[in-house]
Coordinates of C-alpha atoms and ligand atoms in Angstrom, one line a residue:
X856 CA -2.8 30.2 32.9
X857 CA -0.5 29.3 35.7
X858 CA 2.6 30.9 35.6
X859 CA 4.4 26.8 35.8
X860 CA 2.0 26.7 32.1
X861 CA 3.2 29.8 30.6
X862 CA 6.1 28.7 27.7
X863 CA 9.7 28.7 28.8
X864 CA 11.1 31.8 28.5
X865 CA 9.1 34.1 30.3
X866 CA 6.6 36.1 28.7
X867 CA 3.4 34.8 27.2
X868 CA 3.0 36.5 23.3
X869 CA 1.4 38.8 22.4
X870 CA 0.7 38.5 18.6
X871 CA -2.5 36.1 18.2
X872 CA -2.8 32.6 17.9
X873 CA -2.9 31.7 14.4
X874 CA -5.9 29.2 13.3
X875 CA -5.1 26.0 11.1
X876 CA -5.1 26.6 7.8
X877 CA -5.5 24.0 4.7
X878 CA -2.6 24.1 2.8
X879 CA -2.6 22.8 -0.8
X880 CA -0.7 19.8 -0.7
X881 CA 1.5 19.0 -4.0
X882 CA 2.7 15.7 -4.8
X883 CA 6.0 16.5 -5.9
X884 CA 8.3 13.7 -6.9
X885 CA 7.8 9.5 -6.4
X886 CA 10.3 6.3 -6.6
X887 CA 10.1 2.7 -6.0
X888 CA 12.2 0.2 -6.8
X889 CA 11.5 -2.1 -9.3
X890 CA 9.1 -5.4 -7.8
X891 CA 10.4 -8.7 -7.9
X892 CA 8.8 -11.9 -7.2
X893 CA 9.3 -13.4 -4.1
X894 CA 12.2 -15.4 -3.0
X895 CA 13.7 -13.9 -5.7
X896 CA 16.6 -10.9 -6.7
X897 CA 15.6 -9.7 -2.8
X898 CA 15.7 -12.8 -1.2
X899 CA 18.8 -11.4 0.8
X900 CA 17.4 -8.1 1.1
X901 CA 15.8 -6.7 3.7
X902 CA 12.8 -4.3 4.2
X903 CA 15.2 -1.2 5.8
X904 CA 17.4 -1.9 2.5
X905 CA 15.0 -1.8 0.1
X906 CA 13.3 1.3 1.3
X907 CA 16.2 3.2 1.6
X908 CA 16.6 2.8 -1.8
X909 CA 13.5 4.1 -2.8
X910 CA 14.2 7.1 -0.7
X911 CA 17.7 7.8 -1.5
X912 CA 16.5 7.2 -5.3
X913 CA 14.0 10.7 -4.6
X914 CA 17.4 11.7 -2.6
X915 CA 19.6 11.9 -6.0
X916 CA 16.5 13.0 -8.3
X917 CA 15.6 15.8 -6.4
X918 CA 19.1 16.9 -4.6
X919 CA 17.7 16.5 -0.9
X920 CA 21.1 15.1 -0.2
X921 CA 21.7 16.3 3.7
X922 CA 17.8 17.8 3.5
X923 CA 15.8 18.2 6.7
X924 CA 12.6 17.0 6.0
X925 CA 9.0 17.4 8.1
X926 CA 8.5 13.9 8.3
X927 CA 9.6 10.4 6.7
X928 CA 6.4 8.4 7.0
X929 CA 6.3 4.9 5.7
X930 CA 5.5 1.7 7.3
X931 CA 5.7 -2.5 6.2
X932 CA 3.0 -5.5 6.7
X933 CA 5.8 -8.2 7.4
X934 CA 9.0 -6.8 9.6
X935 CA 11.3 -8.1 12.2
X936 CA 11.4 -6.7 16.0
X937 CA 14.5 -4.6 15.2
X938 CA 12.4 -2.9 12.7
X939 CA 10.2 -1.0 15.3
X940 CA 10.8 2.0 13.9
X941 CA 11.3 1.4 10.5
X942 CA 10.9 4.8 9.0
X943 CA 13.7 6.3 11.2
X944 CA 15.9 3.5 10.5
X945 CA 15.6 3.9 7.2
X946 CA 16.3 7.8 7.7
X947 CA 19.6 6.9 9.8
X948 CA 20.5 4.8 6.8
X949 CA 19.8 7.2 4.4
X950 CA 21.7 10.4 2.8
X951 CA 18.5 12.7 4.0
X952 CA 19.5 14.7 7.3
X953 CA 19.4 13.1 10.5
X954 CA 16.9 15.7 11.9
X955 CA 14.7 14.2 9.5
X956 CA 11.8 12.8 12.4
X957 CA 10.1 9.8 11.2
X958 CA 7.0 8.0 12.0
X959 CA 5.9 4.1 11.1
X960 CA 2.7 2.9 10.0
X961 CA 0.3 0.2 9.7
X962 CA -3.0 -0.5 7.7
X963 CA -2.1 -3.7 6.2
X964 CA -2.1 -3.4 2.1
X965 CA -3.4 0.4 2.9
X966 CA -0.2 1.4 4.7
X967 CA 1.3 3.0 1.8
X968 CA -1.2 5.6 0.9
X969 CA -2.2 6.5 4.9
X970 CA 1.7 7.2 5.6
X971 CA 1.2 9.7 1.9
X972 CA -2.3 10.9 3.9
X973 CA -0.6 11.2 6.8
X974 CA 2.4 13.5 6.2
X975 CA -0.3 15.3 3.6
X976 CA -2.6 16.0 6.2
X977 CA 0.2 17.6 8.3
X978 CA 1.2 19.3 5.4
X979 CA -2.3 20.7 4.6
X980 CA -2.4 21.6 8.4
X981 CA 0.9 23.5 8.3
X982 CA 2.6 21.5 10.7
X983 CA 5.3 20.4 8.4
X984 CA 6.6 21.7 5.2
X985 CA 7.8 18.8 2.6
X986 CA 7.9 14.9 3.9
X987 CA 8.4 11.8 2.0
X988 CA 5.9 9.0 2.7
X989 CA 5.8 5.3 1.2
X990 CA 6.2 1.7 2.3
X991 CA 8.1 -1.3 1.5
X992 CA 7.3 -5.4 1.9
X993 CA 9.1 -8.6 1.7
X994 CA 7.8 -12.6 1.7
X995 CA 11.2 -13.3 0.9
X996 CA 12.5 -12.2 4.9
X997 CA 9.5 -12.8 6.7
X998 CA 10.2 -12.3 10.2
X999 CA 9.9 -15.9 11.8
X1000 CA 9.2 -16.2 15.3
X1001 CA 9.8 -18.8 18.2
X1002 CA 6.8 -20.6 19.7
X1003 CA 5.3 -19.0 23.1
X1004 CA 6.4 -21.7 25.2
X1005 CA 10.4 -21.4 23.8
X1006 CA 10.0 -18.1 24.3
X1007 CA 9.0 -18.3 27.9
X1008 CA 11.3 -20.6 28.2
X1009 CA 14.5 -17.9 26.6
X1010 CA 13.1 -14.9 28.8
X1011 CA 13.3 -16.6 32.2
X1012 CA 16.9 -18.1 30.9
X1013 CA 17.9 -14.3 30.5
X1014 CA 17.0 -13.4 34.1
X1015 CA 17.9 -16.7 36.0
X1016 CA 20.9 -16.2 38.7
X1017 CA 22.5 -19.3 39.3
X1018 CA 24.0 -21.9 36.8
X1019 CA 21.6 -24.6 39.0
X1020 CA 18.0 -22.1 37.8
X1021 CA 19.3 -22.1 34.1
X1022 CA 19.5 -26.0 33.9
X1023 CA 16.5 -26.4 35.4
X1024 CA 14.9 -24.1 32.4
X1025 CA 17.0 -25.9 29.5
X1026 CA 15.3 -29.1 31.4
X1027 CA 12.1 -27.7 30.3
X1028 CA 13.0 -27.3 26.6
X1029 CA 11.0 -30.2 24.3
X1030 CA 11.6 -30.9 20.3
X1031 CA 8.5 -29.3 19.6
X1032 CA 9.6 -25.9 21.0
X1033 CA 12.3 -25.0 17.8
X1034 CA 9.1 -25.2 15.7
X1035 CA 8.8 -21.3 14.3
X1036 CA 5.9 -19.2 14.0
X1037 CA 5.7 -18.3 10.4
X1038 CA 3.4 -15.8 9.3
X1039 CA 0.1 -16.5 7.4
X1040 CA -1.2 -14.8 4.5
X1041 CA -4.5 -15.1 6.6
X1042 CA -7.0 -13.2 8.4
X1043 CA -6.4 -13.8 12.1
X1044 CA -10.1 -13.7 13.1
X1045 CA -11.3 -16.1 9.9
X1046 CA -8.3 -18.3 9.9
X1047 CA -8.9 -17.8 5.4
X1048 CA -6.3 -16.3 3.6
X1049 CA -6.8 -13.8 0.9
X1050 CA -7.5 -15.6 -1.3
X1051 CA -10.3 -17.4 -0.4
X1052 CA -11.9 -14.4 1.3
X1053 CA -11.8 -12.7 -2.5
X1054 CA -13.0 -16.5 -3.8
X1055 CA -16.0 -15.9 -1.6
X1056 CA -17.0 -12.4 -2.6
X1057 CA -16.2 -13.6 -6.6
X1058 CA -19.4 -16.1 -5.9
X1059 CA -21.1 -13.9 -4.4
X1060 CA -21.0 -11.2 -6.9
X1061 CA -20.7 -13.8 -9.5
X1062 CA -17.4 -13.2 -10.8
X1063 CA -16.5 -15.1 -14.4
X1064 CA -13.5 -16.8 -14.9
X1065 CA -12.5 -15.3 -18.4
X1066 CA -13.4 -11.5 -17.4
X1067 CA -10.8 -11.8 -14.5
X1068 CA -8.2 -13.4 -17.2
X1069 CA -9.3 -10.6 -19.5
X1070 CA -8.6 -7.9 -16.5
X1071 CA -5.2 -9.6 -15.6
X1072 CA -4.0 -10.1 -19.4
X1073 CA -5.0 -5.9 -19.7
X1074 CA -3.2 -5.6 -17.0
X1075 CA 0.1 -6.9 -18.5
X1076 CA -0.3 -5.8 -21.5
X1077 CA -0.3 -2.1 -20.1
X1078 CA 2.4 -2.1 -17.7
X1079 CA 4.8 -3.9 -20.3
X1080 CA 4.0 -0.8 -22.8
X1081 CA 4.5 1.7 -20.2
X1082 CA 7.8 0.2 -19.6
X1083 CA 8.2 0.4 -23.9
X1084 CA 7.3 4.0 -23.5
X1085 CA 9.5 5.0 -20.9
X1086 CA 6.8 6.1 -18.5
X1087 CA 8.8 4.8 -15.2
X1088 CA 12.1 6.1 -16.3
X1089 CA 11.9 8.8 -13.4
X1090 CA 10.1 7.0 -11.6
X1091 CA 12.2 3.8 -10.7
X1092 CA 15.6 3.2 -9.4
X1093 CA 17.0 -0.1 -10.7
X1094 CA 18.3 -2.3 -7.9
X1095 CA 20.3 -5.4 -7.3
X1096 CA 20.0 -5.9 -11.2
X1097 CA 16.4 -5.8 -11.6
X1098 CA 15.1 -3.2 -13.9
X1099 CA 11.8 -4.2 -14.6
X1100 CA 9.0 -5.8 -12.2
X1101 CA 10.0 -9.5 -12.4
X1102 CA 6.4 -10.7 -12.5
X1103 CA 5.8 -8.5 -15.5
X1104 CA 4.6 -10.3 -18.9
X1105 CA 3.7 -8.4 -21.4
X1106 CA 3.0 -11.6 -23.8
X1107 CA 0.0 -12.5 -21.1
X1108 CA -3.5 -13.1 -23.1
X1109 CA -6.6 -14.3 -22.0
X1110 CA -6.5 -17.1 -24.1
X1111 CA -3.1 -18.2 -22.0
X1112 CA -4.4 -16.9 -19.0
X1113 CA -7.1 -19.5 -19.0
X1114 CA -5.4 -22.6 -19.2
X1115 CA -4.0 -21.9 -15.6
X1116 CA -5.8 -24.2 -12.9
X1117 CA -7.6 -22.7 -9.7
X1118 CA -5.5 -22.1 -6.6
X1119 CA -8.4 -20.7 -4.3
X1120 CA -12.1 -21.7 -4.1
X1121 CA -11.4 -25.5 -5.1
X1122 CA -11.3 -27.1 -8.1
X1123 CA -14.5 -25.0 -9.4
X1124 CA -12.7 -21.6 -8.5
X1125 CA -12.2 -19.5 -10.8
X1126 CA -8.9 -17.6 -9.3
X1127 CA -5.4 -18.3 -10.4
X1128 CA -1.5 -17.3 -10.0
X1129 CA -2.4 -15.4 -13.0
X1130 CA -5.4 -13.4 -11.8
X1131 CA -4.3 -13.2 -8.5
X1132 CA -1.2 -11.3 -7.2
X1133 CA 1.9 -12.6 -6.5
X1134 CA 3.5 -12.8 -2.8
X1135 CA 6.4 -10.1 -4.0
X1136 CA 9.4 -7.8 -2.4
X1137 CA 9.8 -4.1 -3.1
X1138 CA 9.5 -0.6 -2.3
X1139 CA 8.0 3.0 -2.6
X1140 CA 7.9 6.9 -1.6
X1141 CA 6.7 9.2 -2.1
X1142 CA 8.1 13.3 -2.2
X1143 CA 5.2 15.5 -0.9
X1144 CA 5.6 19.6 0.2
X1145 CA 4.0 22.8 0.1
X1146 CA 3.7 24.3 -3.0
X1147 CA 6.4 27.1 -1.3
X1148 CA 8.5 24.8 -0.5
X1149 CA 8.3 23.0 -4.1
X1150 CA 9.1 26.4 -5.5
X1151 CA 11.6 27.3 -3.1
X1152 CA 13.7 24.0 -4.5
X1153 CA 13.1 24.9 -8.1
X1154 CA 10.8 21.8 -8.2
X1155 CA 7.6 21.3 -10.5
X1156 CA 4.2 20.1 -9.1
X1157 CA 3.2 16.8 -10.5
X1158 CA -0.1 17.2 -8.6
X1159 CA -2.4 17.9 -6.1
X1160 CA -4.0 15.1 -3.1
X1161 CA -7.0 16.8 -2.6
X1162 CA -9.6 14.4 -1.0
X1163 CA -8.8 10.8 1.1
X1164 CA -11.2 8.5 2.8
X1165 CA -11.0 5.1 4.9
X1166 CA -14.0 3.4 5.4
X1167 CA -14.0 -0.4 7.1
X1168 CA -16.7 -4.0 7.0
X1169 CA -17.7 -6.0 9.4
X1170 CA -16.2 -9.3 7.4
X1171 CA -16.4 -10.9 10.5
X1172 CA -19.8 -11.0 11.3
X1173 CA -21.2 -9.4 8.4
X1174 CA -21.8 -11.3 4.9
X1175 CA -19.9 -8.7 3.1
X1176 CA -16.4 -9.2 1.5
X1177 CA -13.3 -8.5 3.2
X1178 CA -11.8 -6.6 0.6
X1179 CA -15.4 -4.4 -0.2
X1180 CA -14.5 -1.8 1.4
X1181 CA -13.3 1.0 -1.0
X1182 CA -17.1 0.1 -2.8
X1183 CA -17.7 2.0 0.7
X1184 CA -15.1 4.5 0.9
X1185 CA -15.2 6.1 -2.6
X1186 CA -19.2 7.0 -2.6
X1187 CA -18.2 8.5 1.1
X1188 CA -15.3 10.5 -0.7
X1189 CA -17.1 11.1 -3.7
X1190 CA -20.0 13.1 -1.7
X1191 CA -17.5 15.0 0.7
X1192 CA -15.8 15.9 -2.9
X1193 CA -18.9 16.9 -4.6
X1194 CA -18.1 14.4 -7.4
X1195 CA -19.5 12.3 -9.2
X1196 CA -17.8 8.4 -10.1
X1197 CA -18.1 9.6 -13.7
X1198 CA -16.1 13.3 -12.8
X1199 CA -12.1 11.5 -13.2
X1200 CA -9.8 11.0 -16.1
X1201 CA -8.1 8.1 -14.4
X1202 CA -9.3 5.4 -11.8
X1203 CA -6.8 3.7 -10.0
X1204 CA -7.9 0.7 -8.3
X1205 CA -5.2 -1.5 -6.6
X1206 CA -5.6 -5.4 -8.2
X1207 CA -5.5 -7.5 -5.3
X1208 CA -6.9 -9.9 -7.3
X1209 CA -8.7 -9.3 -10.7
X1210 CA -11.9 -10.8 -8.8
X1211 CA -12.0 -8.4 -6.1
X1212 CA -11.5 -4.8 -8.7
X1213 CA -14.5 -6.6 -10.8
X1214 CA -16.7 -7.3 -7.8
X1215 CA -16.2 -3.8 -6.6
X1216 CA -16.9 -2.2 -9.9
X1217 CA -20.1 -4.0 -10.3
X1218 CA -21.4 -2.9 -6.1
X1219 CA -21.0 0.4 -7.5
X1220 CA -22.9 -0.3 -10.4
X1221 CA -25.5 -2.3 -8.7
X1222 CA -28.8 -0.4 -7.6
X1223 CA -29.8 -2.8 -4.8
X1224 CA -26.0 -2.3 -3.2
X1225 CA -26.7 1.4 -3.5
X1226 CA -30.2 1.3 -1.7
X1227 CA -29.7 -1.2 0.9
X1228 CA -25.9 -0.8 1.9
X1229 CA -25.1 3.0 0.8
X1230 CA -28.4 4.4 1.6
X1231 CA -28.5 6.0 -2.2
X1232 CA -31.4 6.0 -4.8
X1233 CA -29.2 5.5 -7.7
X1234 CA -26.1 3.3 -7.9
X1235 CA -22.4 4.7 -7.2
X1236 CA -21.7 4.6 -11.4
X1237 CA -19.8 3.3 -14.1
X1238 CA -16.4 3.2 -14.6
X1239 CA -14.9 3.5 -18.2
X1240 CA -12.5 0.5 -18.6
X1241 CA -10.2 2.4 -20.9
X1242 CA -9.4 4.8 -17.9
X1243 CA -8.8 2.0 -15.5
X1244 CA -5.3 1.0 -14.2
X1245 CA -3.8 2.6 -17.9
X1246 CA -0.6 1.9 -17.4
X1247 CA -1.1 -1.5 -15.4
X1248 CA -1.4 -2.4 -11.7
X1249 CA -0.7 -4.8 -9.1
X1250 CA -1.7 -7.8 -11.4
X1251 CA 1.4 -7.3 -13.4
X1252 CA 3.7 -5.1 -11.4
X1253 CA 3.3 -7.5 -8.3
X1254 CA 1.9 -6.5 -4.6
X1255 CA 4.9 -5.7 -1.6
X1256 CA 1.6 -5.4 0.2
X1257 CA 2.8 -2.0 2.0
X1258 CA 4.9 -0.8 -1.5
X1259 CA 1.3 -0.8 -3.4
X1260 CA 0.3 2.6 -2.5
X1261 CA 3.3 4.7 -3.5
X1262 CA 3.3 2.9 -6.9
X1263 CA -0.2 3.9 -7.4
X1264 CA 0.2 7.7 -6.7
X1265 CA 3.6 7.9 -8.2
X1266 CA 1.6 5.9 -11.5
X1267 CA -1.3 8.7 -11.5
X1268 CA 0.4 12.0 -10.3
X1269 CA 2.8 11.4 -13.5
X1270 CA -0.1 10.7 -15.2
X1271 CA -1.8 13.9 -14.3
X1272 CA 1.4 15.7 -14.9
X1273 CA 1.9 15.0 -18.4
X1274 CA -2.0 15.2 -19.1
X1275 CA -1.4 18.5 -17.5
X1276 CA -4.9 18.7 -16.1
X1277 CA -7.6 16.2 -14.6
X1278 CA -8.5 14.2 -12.1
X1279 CA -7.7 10.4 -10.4
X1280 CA -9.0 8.5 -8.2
X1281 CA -7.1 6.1 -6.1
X1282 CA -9.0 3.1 -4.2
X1283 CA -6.7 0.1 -2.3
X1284 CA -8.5 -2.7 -0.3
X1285 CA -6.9 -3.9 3.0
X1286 CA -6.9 -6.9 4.9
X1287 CA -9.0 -6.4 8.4
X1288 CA -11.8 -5.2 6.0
X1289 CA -10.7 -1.8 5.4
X1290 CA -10.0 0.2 2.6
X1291 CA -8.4 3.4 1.7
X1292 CA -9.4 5.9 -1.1
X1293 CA -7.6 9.0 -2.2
X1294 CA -8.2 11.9 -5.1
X1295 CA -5.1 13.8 -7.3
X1296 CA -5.9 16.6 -9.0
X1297 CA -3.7 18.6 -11.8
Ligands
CAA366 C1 -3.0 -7.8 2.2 C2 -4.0 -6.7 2.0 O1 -4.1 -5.9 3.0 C3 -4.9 -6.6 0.9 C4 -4.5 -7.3 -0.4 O2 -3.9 -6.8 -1.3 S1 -5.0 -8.9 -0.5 C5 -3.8 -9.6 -1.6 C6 -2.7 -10.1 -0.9 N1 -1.8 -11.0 -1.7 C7 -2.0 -12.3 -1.7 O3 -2.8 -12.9 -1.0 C8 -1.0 -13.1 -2.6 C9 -1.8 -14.2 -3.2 N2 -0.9 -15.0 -4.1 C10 -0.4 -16.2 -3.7 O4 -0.6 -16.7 -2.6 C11 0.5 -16.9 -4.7 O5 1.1 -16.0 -5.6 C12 -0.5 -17.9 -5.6 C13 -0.9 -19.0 -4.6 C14 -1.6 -17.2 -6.2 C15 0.3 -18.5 -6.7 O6 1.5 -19.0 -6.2 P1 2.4 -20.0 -7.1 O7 1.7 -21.3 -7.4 O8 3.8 -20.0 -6.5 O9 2.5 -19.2 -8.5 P2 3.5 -19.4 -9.7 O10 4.3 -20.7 -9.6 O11 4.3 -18.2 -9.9 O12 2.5 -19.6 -10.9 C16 1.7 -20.8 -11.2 C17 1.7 -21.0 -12.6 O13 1.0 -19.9 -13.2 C18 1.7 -19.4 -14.3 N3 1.5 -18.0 -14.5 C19 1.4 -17.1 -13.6 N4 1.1 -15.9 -14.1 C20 1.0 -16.1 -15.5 C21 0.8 -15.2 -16.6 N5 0.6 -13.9 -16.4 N6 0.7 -15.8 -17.8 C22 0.9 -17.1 -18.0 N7 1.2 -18.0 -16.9 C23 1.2 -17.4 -15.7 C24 3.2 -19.7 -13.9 O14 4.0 -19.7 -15.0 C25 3.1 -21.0 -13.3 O15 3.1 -22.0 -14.3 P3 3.8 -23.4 -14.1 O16 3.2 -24.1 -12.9 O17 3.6 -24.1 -15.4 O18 5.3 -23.1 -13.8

């Protein structure tokens, strides 16, 4: 070392470097706002106020009022420019300390649980002590952009000099310029939206109409009881009125379900509003620490991340599904985990669309998937239906694409906690073709 590397200060130390060492990392509080359709109660909110009611929410509930945290993590699918840092705006605007750094991230519907993976991993790593992780989306305030050319057009205008350069440029300006960019539900390289990327995999896996209705109506059903039962209680902060989810129905059958008309795949499709999600706003985060530094604040463990996994398809040119890749990324977790599909208590699997959980469930019970795309003599396994999504999912709660994966592990760690042992699992499909997957253990 050359004496301009050695650390400010003077002498190098002595003592010896210390080696990484995994940390258990505890999942220790979680809040969201409730979800609200879009163009809705947050039609005049905006991404930076929505998450910082999630986090000042696990601000009050846990007294981290003025609280110096590791890391705020947390990211959004749809934000404006002045959003480029979301995460630390949303510290700046919050009642956590200042100091608090912050860090914003992107994985489309995924972004959620990899900001939670993220901090986790620093956590585990002991880089940081405690963090809060989450995400937050809204179709109501989706940034709109001005065309290239006006844009051109507007950056030259700032730099020009004279009066005689500037009317030159407005010369320049045509009608067609003040037409916005607005952003598409779609994939950039397939021009399809969503939905009719999951309307492809449904034929393809052969997907029925009335077991998607039956999925979305369960879906419902749950949520609307867990509401009943109090379950999200300490889990939600009410905001600008809104309570409950605003999509929720907890009078949705099958029966009803069925009478709705396709909206992807044509006339013959068998997807729906109802078995589809909703374009929604809302919030999430997520409280994550040390198990010391739980204790330290007198706070109980809800429960454990243990095991996370990405895994990504080539949708593009591939024939497989763009939203098939957790059916990739939980056998790959599974096997670093040394579990088995059938080892968990509670699976779950983010509802996109009621076609896309049903298409991965049967690639993972499907022997020829296993052989020819997993490289496995036996299939991934069965899931038991009773300890899928058991207190709803995105179906009925709605889908702030970004929001999605702090309502899942707030949904399961309080699960774990008041089973007070067991496993979940956690799988969330992304656009791009990726996926996340995640365990919590008790
Ligand atoms: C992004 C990622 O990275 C990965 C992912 O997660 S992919 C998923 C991303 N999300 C999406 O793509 C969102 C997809 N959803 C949409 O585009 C729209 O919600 C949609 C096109 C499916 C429907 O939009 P819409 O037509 O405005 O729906 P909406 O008007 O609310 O409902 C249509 C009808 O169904 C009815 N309906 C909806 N849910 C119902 C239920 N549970 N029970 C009974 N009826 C229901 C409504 O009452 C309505 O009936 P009327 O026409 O009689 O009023």
């Amino acid at each position: 070392m050359t004496s301009a590397e050695k650390p400010s200060g003077g002498k190098a130390r002595s003592s010896k470097p210390k080696a990484p060492t995994a940390r258990r990392v505890a999942i220790v509080g979680a809040n969201r706002i409730p979800f609200a359709r879009s163009n809705g109660p947050y039609a005049n909110a905006s991404n930076q106020d929505m998450l910082t009611a999630a986090v000042d929410g696990l601000v009050s509930r846990y007294a981290l009022q003025d609280e110096a945290l590791g890391e705020v993590a947390a990211g959004a699918v749809l934000k404006h420019s002045r959003d480029f840092n979301l995460a630390r705006e949303v510290v700046l605007g919050s009642r956590l300390a200042p100091t608090t750094p912050a860090a914003d991230v992107q994985m489309a519907c995924g972004t959620g649980l990899q900001a939670i993976v993220n901090t986790a991993n620093k956590i585990a790593l002991g880089q940081i002590d405690s963090a809060i992780a989450g995400g937050v989306d809204t179709t109501s305030d989706a940034p709109l952009a001005v065309n290239d050319d006006l844009r051109r057009v507007l950056v030259k205008l700032n730099s020009a000099k004279t009066v005689g350069q500037r009317l030159k440029l407005l010369g320049k300006l045509r009608p067609g310029h003040i037409v916005p960019e607005i952003p598409q539900n779609a994939e950039p390289r397939t021009g399809l939206s969503m939905g009719e990327h999951a309307s492809l995999t449904a034929n393809s896996w052969d997907i029925q109409r009335a077991d998607q209705d039956e999925l979305a109506a369960t879906s419902h059903q749950r949520l609307a009881a867990a509401y009943d039962a109090g379950f999200f209680d300490d889990l939600l902060t009410p905001f600008l009125g809104q309570t409950r989810d605003q999509n929720l129905r907890g009078d949705s059958t099958a029966e009803k379900l069925g009478k709705l008309k396709p909206v992807f795949g044509g006339p013959e499709g068998t997807m729906t509003a109802g078995n589809s999600t909703p374009l929604s706003d809302g919030a999430s985060a997520v409280l994550l620490a040390t198990e010391e530094w739980a204790k330290a604040h007198k706070l109980p463990v809800l429960a454990y991340l243990t095991f996370s996994q990405t895994a990504a398809v080539d949708y593009v040119h591939g024939e497989e599904g763009l939203l098939m890749a957790p059916a990739y990324a939980v056998p790959r977790m599974l096997d670093r985990a040394g579990l088995t599909l059938g080892d968990f208590d509670f699976y779950e699997i983010h509802e996109a669309f009621a076609s896309q959980v049903l298409a991965t469930l049967k690639a993972w019970e499907d022997p020829t998937f296993a052989k020819e795309k997993l490289g496995r003599d036996e299939p991934v396994g069965t899931i038991d239906r009773a300890k899928l999504n058991v207190n709803g999912s995105s179906l009925a709660a709605g889908h702030p694409f970004a929001a999605t994966g702090g309502r899942i592990v707030g949904t399961l760690a309080k699960l774990l906690a008041e089973k007070g042992s067991g496993r979940g699992l956690i799988s969330i499909c992304a656009a791009g073709g990726q996926g996340i997957t995640a365990i919590l253990e008790k």
